Amino acid sequence: MSPAPPRLRPLFARCWLMAEIHPITLPKWGIEMSEGTVANWHMAVGTRAEKGAELVDIETEKIVNTLDLEVGGTLRRQLAQPGDVLPVGALIAVLADAAVPDSAIDAFVAAYKPIDVSFEPKEEGGAPSASSTEIASSLPRESGDAGATSPTVGASGPWTPAFAGEAAKSDVPVAPPLDPAILSARNEAAHASPLARRLANKLGIDLSTLTGTGQKGRISQEDVEKAAASRGSASPAPAPAAEPAAQPQPTGPEPHASPIAQKFARKLGMRLHGITGTGARGRVSLADVQAAAKARGLLAVPAPVVVASPAPAAGPAARKLAGDLGVDLSTVTPTGPKGHATKQDVRDAADRAAAPTAPVPAPDTAYDLLPMTGMRRAIATALVNAKQTIPHFYLTSDVTVDALLSFREQVNARANSPRKLSVNDLLIKAAALALMDVPDVNVHWAEDGIRRFRTADISVAVAVEGGLLTPVVRGADRLDPWSIAAKAADLADRARKRTLAREEISGGSFTISNLGMFGIRQFQAIINPPQGAILAVGTTRREARETADGGVRFASVMSLTLSCDHRAVDGALGAKFLAALGRRLEDPIGLVL
């Protein structure tokens, strides 16, 4: 084989180098997974391992999975620390051969673009990843290499070379603008203020590429303006009058100014250089810009003089602006006709809110802010959705369980008993048999219809550190109580260790939540969608009951509350199930036959 022409040798060298760099990204386990938490690294930087070695533990909403290496190599970079919550597709590590220089690794990390794992339709003829050409341009070049094209990085695997045939005119390709409808849809889903969203749509900026500096990472108008300026895409409105041409054009960053002041300056086509701010820490306010504009002859009409006139009302325009700027109308001093707050009043209130206030004394009672875990966020989202979208109703029945407790004591006392039974084990078995007696409660609600299951797959609520898991005892109607006890104990133990597989915590047809061991008499549980019902079990208590002959005796009583989805389970149906469950518990011999 003849050697490559001199002009292509540097290109082949770079392509070989890039083929040795492998990005490790946060995987997507399950269609609903959107983010994960880095729990624990199994490899240290500089360690070499073969394909299949355990790299890192990733905590999802309910379980912890271990990510294994798909290729062998040396771990050159760890880009996430334990506890970091990252979106699916984020770069968390870099694997490369030891011969790859650190500069190439750094260039790869700096230019890497997160993998798009969304299910949105892609535009035809979309531009290739820009990150690959940026990295290639940062690598050393040799003379005569101008005609070589840049390699392209794959969506999720190692770099591979791509030849365009002819030399590109620019090392950095320019991606075509997004369709306005697609851009608007993407920006609508971004965590940004309404004002920032509208400005981004106007300037053609994809908010998913920006990092917000606002509260909880919210993208503000200032973030969009800075992005537009850095990309050269900002297009200020035509100025009514230009500044004198004899003045030299100022350079360097503009002084810190309020968003309203910046917007007003853009409308006049003026720059903020040379304006002395009178706000807190030298911040340029709207009044400072108005004064400078008058001095430069750019503002023919002076700012209106406002007279305070307290009133609670505000016009539609002022209310809309207050929503855009995050201003509470109760803090606005109205100056408009008939005591209405004007848009200018809202702007003034926004400037006042931005100024620092006197330090607030520390409260007498301090508190600790606990970070939100992925599990807690998932529970919050699921329960809010369930409570808001499922028409819950509740049925409570008291069951006498003296016979059940006596039966359990006798069974556990037997020398040949396979294992000790708990009340909860017998409840699972009784509920499974009751679901077979009343199968219309053993259902899921779905848009295409009500799905009725032929077996009772009982989800059992287990409290774990930081939340709650519901592992499933499958086919509980076909298992004896001792098998249920063994299965439930194993699932509960692995739930607390966070080692359950996803299929072990999903797909249940009915759920039991038992708080009786905590002394709770009665409670109402939230349905675990798409299930049609959930059973809440209270503690056993002693109550005086009238006997058939008119006397009084004490009995052991347990309260059972059934939460039903009224779309799938009606009141009479739920009552029928509780009656069947009560019969099973009051005659426990049927649980083992």
XYZ file of C-alpha atoms in Angstrom:
593
model
C 0.000 0.000 0.000
C 1.455 3.329 -1.073
C 1.956 5.982 1.621
C -0.588 8.771 1.918
C 0.182 12.056 0.126
C 1.993 14.576 2.352
C -1.055 16.880 2.375
C -3.281 14.172 3.932
C -0.809 12.801 6.503
C -1.653 15.384 9.207
C -5.348 14.714 8.649
C -4.896 10.969 9.067
C -2.899 11.598 12.242
C -5.659 13.765 13.717
C -8.379 11.280 12.761
C -6.419 8.459 14.411
C -6.010 10.624 17.521
C -9.709 11.474 17.712
C -10.718 7.855 17.244
C -9.007 7.178 20.587
C -11.223 9.664 22.493
C -14.491 8.219 23.792
C -17.095 10.403 25.541
C -18.978 8.866 28.480
C -22.414 10.437 28.791
C -25.250 10.098 31.267
C -27.302 7.195 29.877
C -31.045 7.135 29.308
C -32.592 4.201 31.163
C -36.308 4.273 30.397
C -38.387 6.511 28.164
C -39.378 8.799 31.054
C -35.861 9.366 32.391
C -34.670 12.941 31.856
C -31.877 13.292 34.432
C -29.785 11.318 36.880
C -27.569 11.797 39.929
C -23.948 10.674 39.982
C -23.768 8.474 43.093
C -20.309 6.858 43.180
C -17.280 6.433 40.905
C -15.715 2.967 40.672
C -12.658 4.154 38.710
C -10.151 6.900 39.423
C -8.657 9.190 36.795
C -5.686 7.508 35.175
C -7.045 4.001 35.696
C -7.143 1.680 32.705
C -9.923 -0.887 32.405
C -11.303 -3.265 29.835
C -14.746 -3.318 28.247
C -17.458 -4.242 30.737
C -15.728 -2.771 33.801
C -17.926 -0.870 36.255
C -17.403 2.881 35.885
C -19.976 4.820 37.895
C -23.260 4.416 39.787
C -26.113 6.570 38.486
C -29.135 7.208 40.699
C -32.396 7.634 38.831
C -35.802 8.462 40.272
C -36.208 5.180 42.143
C -33.143 2.955 41.673
C -29.348 3.014 41.370
C -27.813 1.470 38.244
C -24.165 0.895 37.423
C -22.807 2.143 34.103
C -20.326 -0.262 32.519
C -17.664 0.611 29.966
C -18.614 -0.130 26.369
C -14.966 0.076 25.273
C -11.649 -0.377 27.018
C -9.322 2.496 27.752
C -7.909 4.884 30.324
C -10.167 7.230 32.295
C -8.711 10.629 31.499
C -11.365 12.993 32.890
C -14.135 12.871 35.511
C -16.501 15.761 34.796
C -19.099 15.111 37.501
C -18.841 14.709 41.241
C -20.987 12.461 43.483
C -24.250 14.256 44.135
C -24.299 16.161 40.820
C -27.696 16.072 39.091
C -27.225 16.097 35.318
C -29.520 15.784 32.300
C -29.472 12.687 30.131
C -26.761 13.001 27.475
C -24.471 15.219 29.577
C -20.755 14.474 29.329
C -19.611 12.948 32.633
C -16.236 11.418 31.721
C -13.729 10.984 28.918
C -12.013 7.703 28.053
C -8.909 7.818 25.883
C -5.649 6.077 25.184
C -2.746 7.182 27.341
C -0.936 8.437 24.212
C -3.579 11.099 23.531
C -2.199 14.462 24.742
C -3.994 16.383 27.503
C -4.508 19.334 25.141
C -6.645 17.160 22.854
C -8.703 15.933 25.812
C -9.214 19.512 27.038
C -10.251 20.653 23.562
C -12.682 17.761 23.289
C -14.305 18.575 26.635
C -14.491 22.308 25.922
C -16.250 21.854 22.591
C -18.433 18.842 23.369
C -22.125 19.383 22.731
C -24.628 17.372 24.817
C -26.354 14.565 22.967
C -29.945 15.298 21.936
C -32.073 12.583 23.530
C -35.425 14.219 22.904
C -38.101 12.637 20.737
C -38.735 15.822 18.759
C -38.578 15.476 14.956
C -35.279 16.612 13.524
C -34.949 18.962 10.582
C -33.901 17.371 7.336
C -30.465 18.321 6.191
C -29.463 19.452 9.673
C -25.934 20.647 10.152
C -23.383 18.284 11.671
C -22.096 18.822 15.184
C -20.061 21.994 15.356
C -18.053 20.770 18.282
C -15.971 18.409 16.192
C -14.630 21.075 13.875
C -13.920 23.374 16.784
C -11.838 20.638 18.404
C -10.074 19.808 15.184
C -9.140 23.446 14.639
C -7.521 23.529 18.104
C -5.158 20.640 17.294
C -1.679 21.276 15.882
C -1.556 21.693 12.093
C 1.255 21.034 9.688
C 2.082 22.999 6.595
C 0.160 21.955 3.511
C -2.857 20.895 5.633
C -5.179 23.684 4.545
C -7.129 21.483 2.226
C -7.964 18.836 4.848
C -11.482 18.721 6.164
C -12.350 18.491 9.853
C -13.543 15.311 11.448
C -16.978 14.966 13.001
C -17.844 13.534 16.403
C -20.581 10.930 16.603
C -23.718 11.408 18.639
C -22.748 8.973 21.354
C -19.618 7.086 20.382
C -15.952 7.742 19.584
C -14.876 10.249 16.980
C -14.777 9.120 13.384
C -13.395 11.028 10.389
C -15.721 12.461 7.767
C -14.407 13.652 4.374
C -16.269 16.305 2.416
C -14.043 16.015 -0.634
C -13.351 19.735 -0.963
C -11.799 22.043 1.582
C -14.273 24.078 3.643
C -13.982 27.843 3.499
C -14.225 28.104 7.306
C -12.983 25.903 10.103
C -16.196 26.469 12.082
C -19.399 25.629 10.203
C -22.416 27.860 10.740
C -25.555 25.907 11.568
C -28.660 26.982 9.658
C -31.250 28.857 11.748
C -33.975 26.794 13.343
C -37.483 26.927 12.033
C -39.351 29.584 14.096
C -41.981 27.064 15.165
C -39.343 24.591 16.412
C -37.364 27.363 18.113
C -40.498 28.663 19.831
C -41.406 25.170 21.041
C -37.915 24.593 22.449
C -37.816 27.979 24.137
C -41.270 27.455 25.625
C -39.930 24.447 27.523
C -36.872 26.316 28.840
C -36.666 27.632 32.390
C -36.691 31.323 31.476
C -38.596 34.515 32.148
C -41.337 35.471 29.649
C -39.333 38.526 28.593
C -36.233 36.416 27.953
C -38.294 33.884 25.984
C -39.786 36.540 23.683
C -36.414 38.188 23.102
C -34.793 34.820 22.315
C -37.518 34.008 19.778
C -37.007 37.408 18.163
C -33.210 37.010 17.935
C -33.320 33.326 16.949
C -31.515 32.091 20.065
C -32.088 28.571 21.366
C -32.516 28.917 25.151
C -31.508 25.288 25.725
C -27.929 26.336 24.869
C -27.790 29.023 27.568
C -26.998 28.846 31.277
C -29.295 30.984 33.385
C -27.915 33.300 36.089
C -31.258 33.923 37.761
C -32.835 32.191 40.718
C -32.599 28.385 40.438
C -30.839 28.762 37.070
C -33.639 30.782 35.447
C -32.611 32.428 32.167
C -33.140 36.188 32.309
C -33.325 38.893 29.675
C -29.738 39.825 30.507
C -28.575 36.278 29.758
C -30.212 36.405 26.324
C -28.744 39.839 25.589
C -25.248 38.672 26.547
C -25.621 35.600 24.348
C -26.843 37.717 21.454
C -23.928 40.128 21.843
C -21.366 37.321 21.983
C -22.825 35.718 18.847
C -23.217 38.986 17.014
C -26.968 38.389 16.574
C -28.371 41.285 18.570
C -30.136 43.821 16.361
C -31.135 46.946 18.337
C -34.028 49.006 17.069
C -33.174 52.015 14.867
C -32.172 54.964 16.985
C -34.138 58.208 16.631
C -30.927 60.167 16.601
C -27.284 59.118 16.338
C -24.575 60.207 18.721
C -22.066 62.713 17.377
C -19.763 61.056 14.876
C -16.748 62.909 16.249
C -16.896 61.019 19.505
C -14.617 57.949 19.652
C -16.452 54.615 19.893
C -16.101 53.307 23.475
C -14.628 49.899 24.054
C -14.756 47.392 26.888
C -17.714 46.060 28.854
C -20.643 48.340 29.545
C -21.316 49.337 33.161
C -23.743 47.289 35.233
C -27.278 48.525 34.604
C -30.824 47.474 35.406
C -32.747 45.590 32.676
C -35.107 48.565 32.268
C -32.189 50.946 31.842
C -30.599 48.680 29.225
C -33.852 48.386 27.313
C -34.384 52.167 27.326
C -30.810 52.730 26.100
C -31.281 50.243 23.249
C -34.421 52.039 22.103
C -32.423 55.265 21.826
C -29.481 53.529 20.174
C -27.099 54.789 22.835
C -24.385 53.006 24.749
C -23.986 53.039 28.509
C -20.262 53.859 28.518
C -19.525 57.038 30.398
C -22.744 56.991 32.436
C -22.191 57.146 36.184
C -24.677 54.971 38.005
C -26.416 56.331 41.080
C -27.902 52.993 42.141
C -26.555 50.492 44.580
C -22.891 49.652 43.915
C -22.844 52.047 40.985
C -25.687 50.371 39.123
C -27.035 52.465 36.225
C -30.755 53.060 36.691
C -33.437 54.242 34.279
C -33.141 57.783 35.642
C -29.377 57.769 34.946
C -29.965 56.751 31.320
C -32.710 59.371 30.889
C -30.443 62.088 32.265
C -27.563 61.029 29.993
C -29.891 60.894 26.992
C -31.071 64.450 27.678
C -27.464 65.628 28.023
C -26.567 64.010 24.691
C -29.590 65.487 22.973
C -31.224 62.114 22.387
C -34.314 62.725 24.488
C -36.412 65.632 23.290
C -39.256 65.069 25.738
C -38.323 65.006 29.429
C -39.426 62.159 31.566
C -42.929 62.768 32.943
C -43.257 63.963 36.509
C -45.209 61.441 38.520
C -47.354 62.267 41.502
C -47.975 59.534 44.028
C -51.604 58.582 44.390
C -52.148 55.280 46.201
C -54.640 52.880 44.586
C -54.858 49.078 44.275
C -55.890 48.880 40.604
C -53.686 48.465 37.515
C -54.387 48.355 33.795
C -53.900 45.254 31.620
C -50.612 46.543 30.172
C -49.195 47.289 33.616
C -50.257 43.872 34.926
C -48.636 42.137 31.942
C -45.386 44.066 32.433
C -45.418 43.250 36.139
C -45.708 39.567 35.291
C -42.829 39.799 32.794
C -40.553 41.570 35.287
C -41.643 39.533 38.306
C -42.969 42.600 40.166
C -45.610 42.225 42.883
C -48.278 44.867 42.185
C -48.737 45.367 45.909
C -45.285 47.007 45.961
C -46.109 49.446 43.127
C -46.953 53.088 43.897
C -49.715 53.966 41.371
C -49.527 57.338 39.578
C -51.950 56.926 36.677
C -55.441 58.289 36.138
C -57.956 57.369 38.846
C -55.224 55.867 40.964
C -54.252 53.157 38.446
C -50.688 51.852 38.302
C -48.966 52.570 34.994
C -46.218 50.682 33.200
C -43.726 53.298 34.376
C -44.817 52.685 37.964
C -44.075 48.993 37.471
C -40.626 49.781 36.071
C -39.840 52.043 39.029
C -40.901 49.305 41.414
C -38.620 46.862 39.616
C -35.675 49.263 40.059
C -36.455 49.665 43.755
C -36.654 45.905 44.216
C -33.237 45.472 42.594
C -31.590 47.834 45.115
C -30.067 46.126 48.175
C -31.970 46.497 51.398
C -30.755 46.696 54.950
C -29.533 43.354 56.281
C -32.289 41.324 57.892
C -31.481 40.003 61.372
C -31.021 36.258 61.525
C -34.153 34.490 62.729
C -34.199 32.989 66.176
C -34.706 29.508 64.714
C -32.145 28.441 62.098
C -32.873 25.791 59.462
C -30.971 23.460 57.175
C -31.704 23.530 53.445
C -31.699 19.934 52.241
C -30.919 19.427 48.543
C -33.700 17.832 46.514
C -32.816 14.284 45.513
C -33.910 12.724 42.249
C -36.216 10.376 44.163
C -37.874 13.200 46.100
C -38.425 15.217 42.913
C -39.924 12.157 41.213
C -42.245 11.496 44.158
C -43.332 15.127 44.258
C -44.054 15.203 40.536
C -45.926 11.897 40.518
C -48.066 12.643 43.584
C -48.988 16.158 42.495
C -50.004 14.777 39.110
C -51.984 11.947 40.736
C -53.788 14.180 43.209
C -54.639 16.813 40.589
C -55.717 14.523 37.756
C -57.278 11.487 39.489
C -60.782 11.895 40.995
C -60.090 10.298 44.380
C -62.772 9.111 46.764
C -62.302 7.174 49.978
C -64.031 4.265 51.710
C -63.184 3.175 55.274
C -64.112 -0.133 56.875
C -63.352 -1.464 60.367
C -62.402 -5.142 60.474
C -62.243 -7.349 63.587
C -58.906 -9.146 63.456
C -58.873 -11.239 66.658
C -59.076 -14.422 64.613
C -56.284 -13.220 62.307
C -53.940 -12.397 65.210
C -54.671 -15.708 66.920
C -54.106 -17.600 63.663
C -50.782 -15.837 63.089
C -49.627 -16.657 66.624
C -50.512 -20.330 66.242
C -48.826 -20.655 62.831
C -45.631 -18.952 63.983
C -45.494 -21.185 67.048
C -45.332 -24.350 64.943
C -41.896 -25.943 64.888
C -42.109 -26.772 61.183
C -43.182 -23.271 60.098
C -40.976 -22.202 57.119
C -40.631 -18.666 58.518
C -42.383 -16.189 60.771
C -45.390 -14.426 59.257
C -46.199 -10.759 59.832
C -49.642 -9.196 59.766
C -48.599 -7.437 56.569
C -47.796 -10.782 54.886
C -51.301 -12.013 55.674
C -52.777 -8.711 54.478
C -51.033 -9.090 51.116
C -52.428 -12.585 50.708
C -55.930 -11.537 51.810
C -55.939 -8.518 49.466
C -54.766 -10.681 46.552
C -57.617 -13.163 47.135
C -60.124 -10.314 47.533
C -58.980 -8.927 44.167
C -59.745 -12.315 42.641
C -63.188 -12.159 44.310
C -63.769 -8.630 42.937
C -61.542 -8.461 39.824
C -62.932 -5.099 38.675
C -60.794 -3.420 41.358
C -57.622 -5.114 40.058
C -57.349 -2.608 37.205
C -55.364 0.146 35.537
C -56.922 3.257 34.062
C -55.708 3.914 30.507
C -56.814 6.190 27.697
C -57.715 3.217 25.519
C -59.824 1.576 28.243
C -59.757 -0.061 31.657
C -57.193 -2.855 31.837
C -58.264 -5.667 34.178
C -55.511 -8.064 35.266
C -55.829 -11.820 35.712
C -53.313 -12.012 38.576
C -52.825 -9.851 41.667
C -49.459 -8.106 41.447
C -49.365 -6.301 44.792
C -47.158 -3.213 45.174
C -46.035 -2.842 48.797
C -45.019 0.630 49.984
C -41.547 0.548 51.617
C -40.063 3.600 53.348
C -36.429 4.162 52.336
C -33.958 6.916 53.051
C -35.109 9.999 51.185
C -38.424 8.672 49.947
C -40.668 5.729 49.232
C -40.478 2.722 46.918
C -43.216 0.259 45.935
C -41.659 -3.113 44.987
C -44.096 -5.612 43.494
C -44.988 -9.063 44.838
C -46.116 -10.651 41.582
C -48.799 -13.320 41.474
C -49.573 -12.943 45.181
C -52.918 -14.715 44.682
C -50.996 -17.887 43.695
C -48.404 -17.774 46.495
C -48.790 -19.125 50.014
C -48.239 -16.674 52.918
C -44.695 -17.997 53.623
C -43.626 -17.434 50.006
C -45.124 -13.953 50.159
C -43.235 -13.301 53.409
C -39.915 -14.371 51.860
C -40.503 -12.373 48.699
C -41.672 -9.252 50.549
C -38.706 -9.360 52.957
C -36.212 -9.694 50.083
C -37.805 -6.842 48.121
C -37.919 -4.571 51.176
C -34.264 -5.250 51.996
C -33.085 -4.524 48.462
C -35.347 -1.473 48.295
C -33.538 0.029 51.286
C -30.197 -0.796 49.653
C -31.430 0.763 46.355
C -30.489 -2.353 44.374
C -33.901 -3.182 42.889
C -34.250 -3.487 39.129
C -36.705 -1.187 37.392
C -39.067 -4.043 36.526
C -39.303 -4.915 40.232
C -40.832 -1.538 41.135
C -43.188 -1.112 38.207
C -46.258 -2.830 36.813
C -48.183 -3.553 40.016
C -51.960 -3.836 39.732
C -52.817 -2.766 43.312
C -50.931 -1.132 46.203
C -50.934 -1.650 49.980
C -49.557 1.062 52.277
C -49.353 0.003 55.939
C -48.612 2.582 58.650
C -50.047 0.502 61.466
C -46.595 -0.220 62.896
C -46.225 3.543 63.509
C -49.416 3.728 65.540
C -51.458 5.468 62.817
C -55.135 4.716 63.320
C -56.353 5.681 59.852
C -55.120 7.613 56.788
C -55.916 8.197 53.129
C -53.279 7.188 50.590
C -52.749 8.767 47.165
C -53.324 6.422 44.242
C -50.261 5.166 42.402
C -51.202 5.724 38.729
C -52.249 4.016 36.538
C -53.626 1.723 39.264
C -57.297 2.055 40.095
C -57.023 1.835 43.895
C -54.712 1.749 46.918
C -55.344 0.300 50.396
C -54.254 2.238 53.503
C -53.866 0.054 56.620
C -54.027 1.458 60.149
C -52.911 0.052 63.489
C -54.770 -2.584 65.480
C -56.616 -1.159 68.483
C -58.824 -2.543 71.244
C -62.459 -1.426 71.225
C -65.548 -2.338 73.268
C -68.113 -4.159 71.121
C -71.661 -5.275 71.963
C -72.194 -9.019 71.878
C -75.215 -10.857 70.482
C -76.698 -11.340 73.954
C -76.441 -7.616 74.784
C -73.204 -7.823 76.705
C -69.902 -6.007 76.045
C -66.539 -7.433 75.104
C -63.285 -5.973 73.795
C -62.171 -6.762 70.249
C -59.091 -6.066 68.134
C -60.116 -3.718 65.329
C -58.213 -2.517 62.258
C -59.288 0.376 59.995
C -58.847 -0.148 56.241
C -59.240 2.829 53.895
C -59.554 2.253 50.156
C -58.666 5.181 47.866
C -60.418 4.713 44.521
C -60.069 6.297 41.090
C -63.702 7.137 40.367
C -63.082 6.829 36.632
C -62.435 3.094 37.026
C -63.862 2.065 40.412
C -67.300 3.175 41.596
C -68.369 3.438 45.224
C -70.394 0.234 45.291
C -67.529 -1.665 43.657
C -65.035 -0.370 46.219
C -67.386 -1.279 49.062
C -67.770 -4.769 47.617
C -63.984 -5.210 47.628
C -63.666 -4.054 51.260
C -66.393 -6.507 52.280
C -64.552 -9.346 50.514
C -61.284 -8.335 52.170
C -62.970 -8.220 55.577
C -64.317 -11.746 55.145
C -60.860 -13.022 54.216
C -59.271 -11.426 57.278
C -61.974 -12.569 59.696
C -61.694 -16.176 58.465
C -57.900 -16.519 58.067
C -57.830 -20.282 57.571
C -58.691 -19.637 53.928
C -55.390 -17.814 53.484
C -53.400 -21.049 53.664
C -55.787 -23.494 51.986
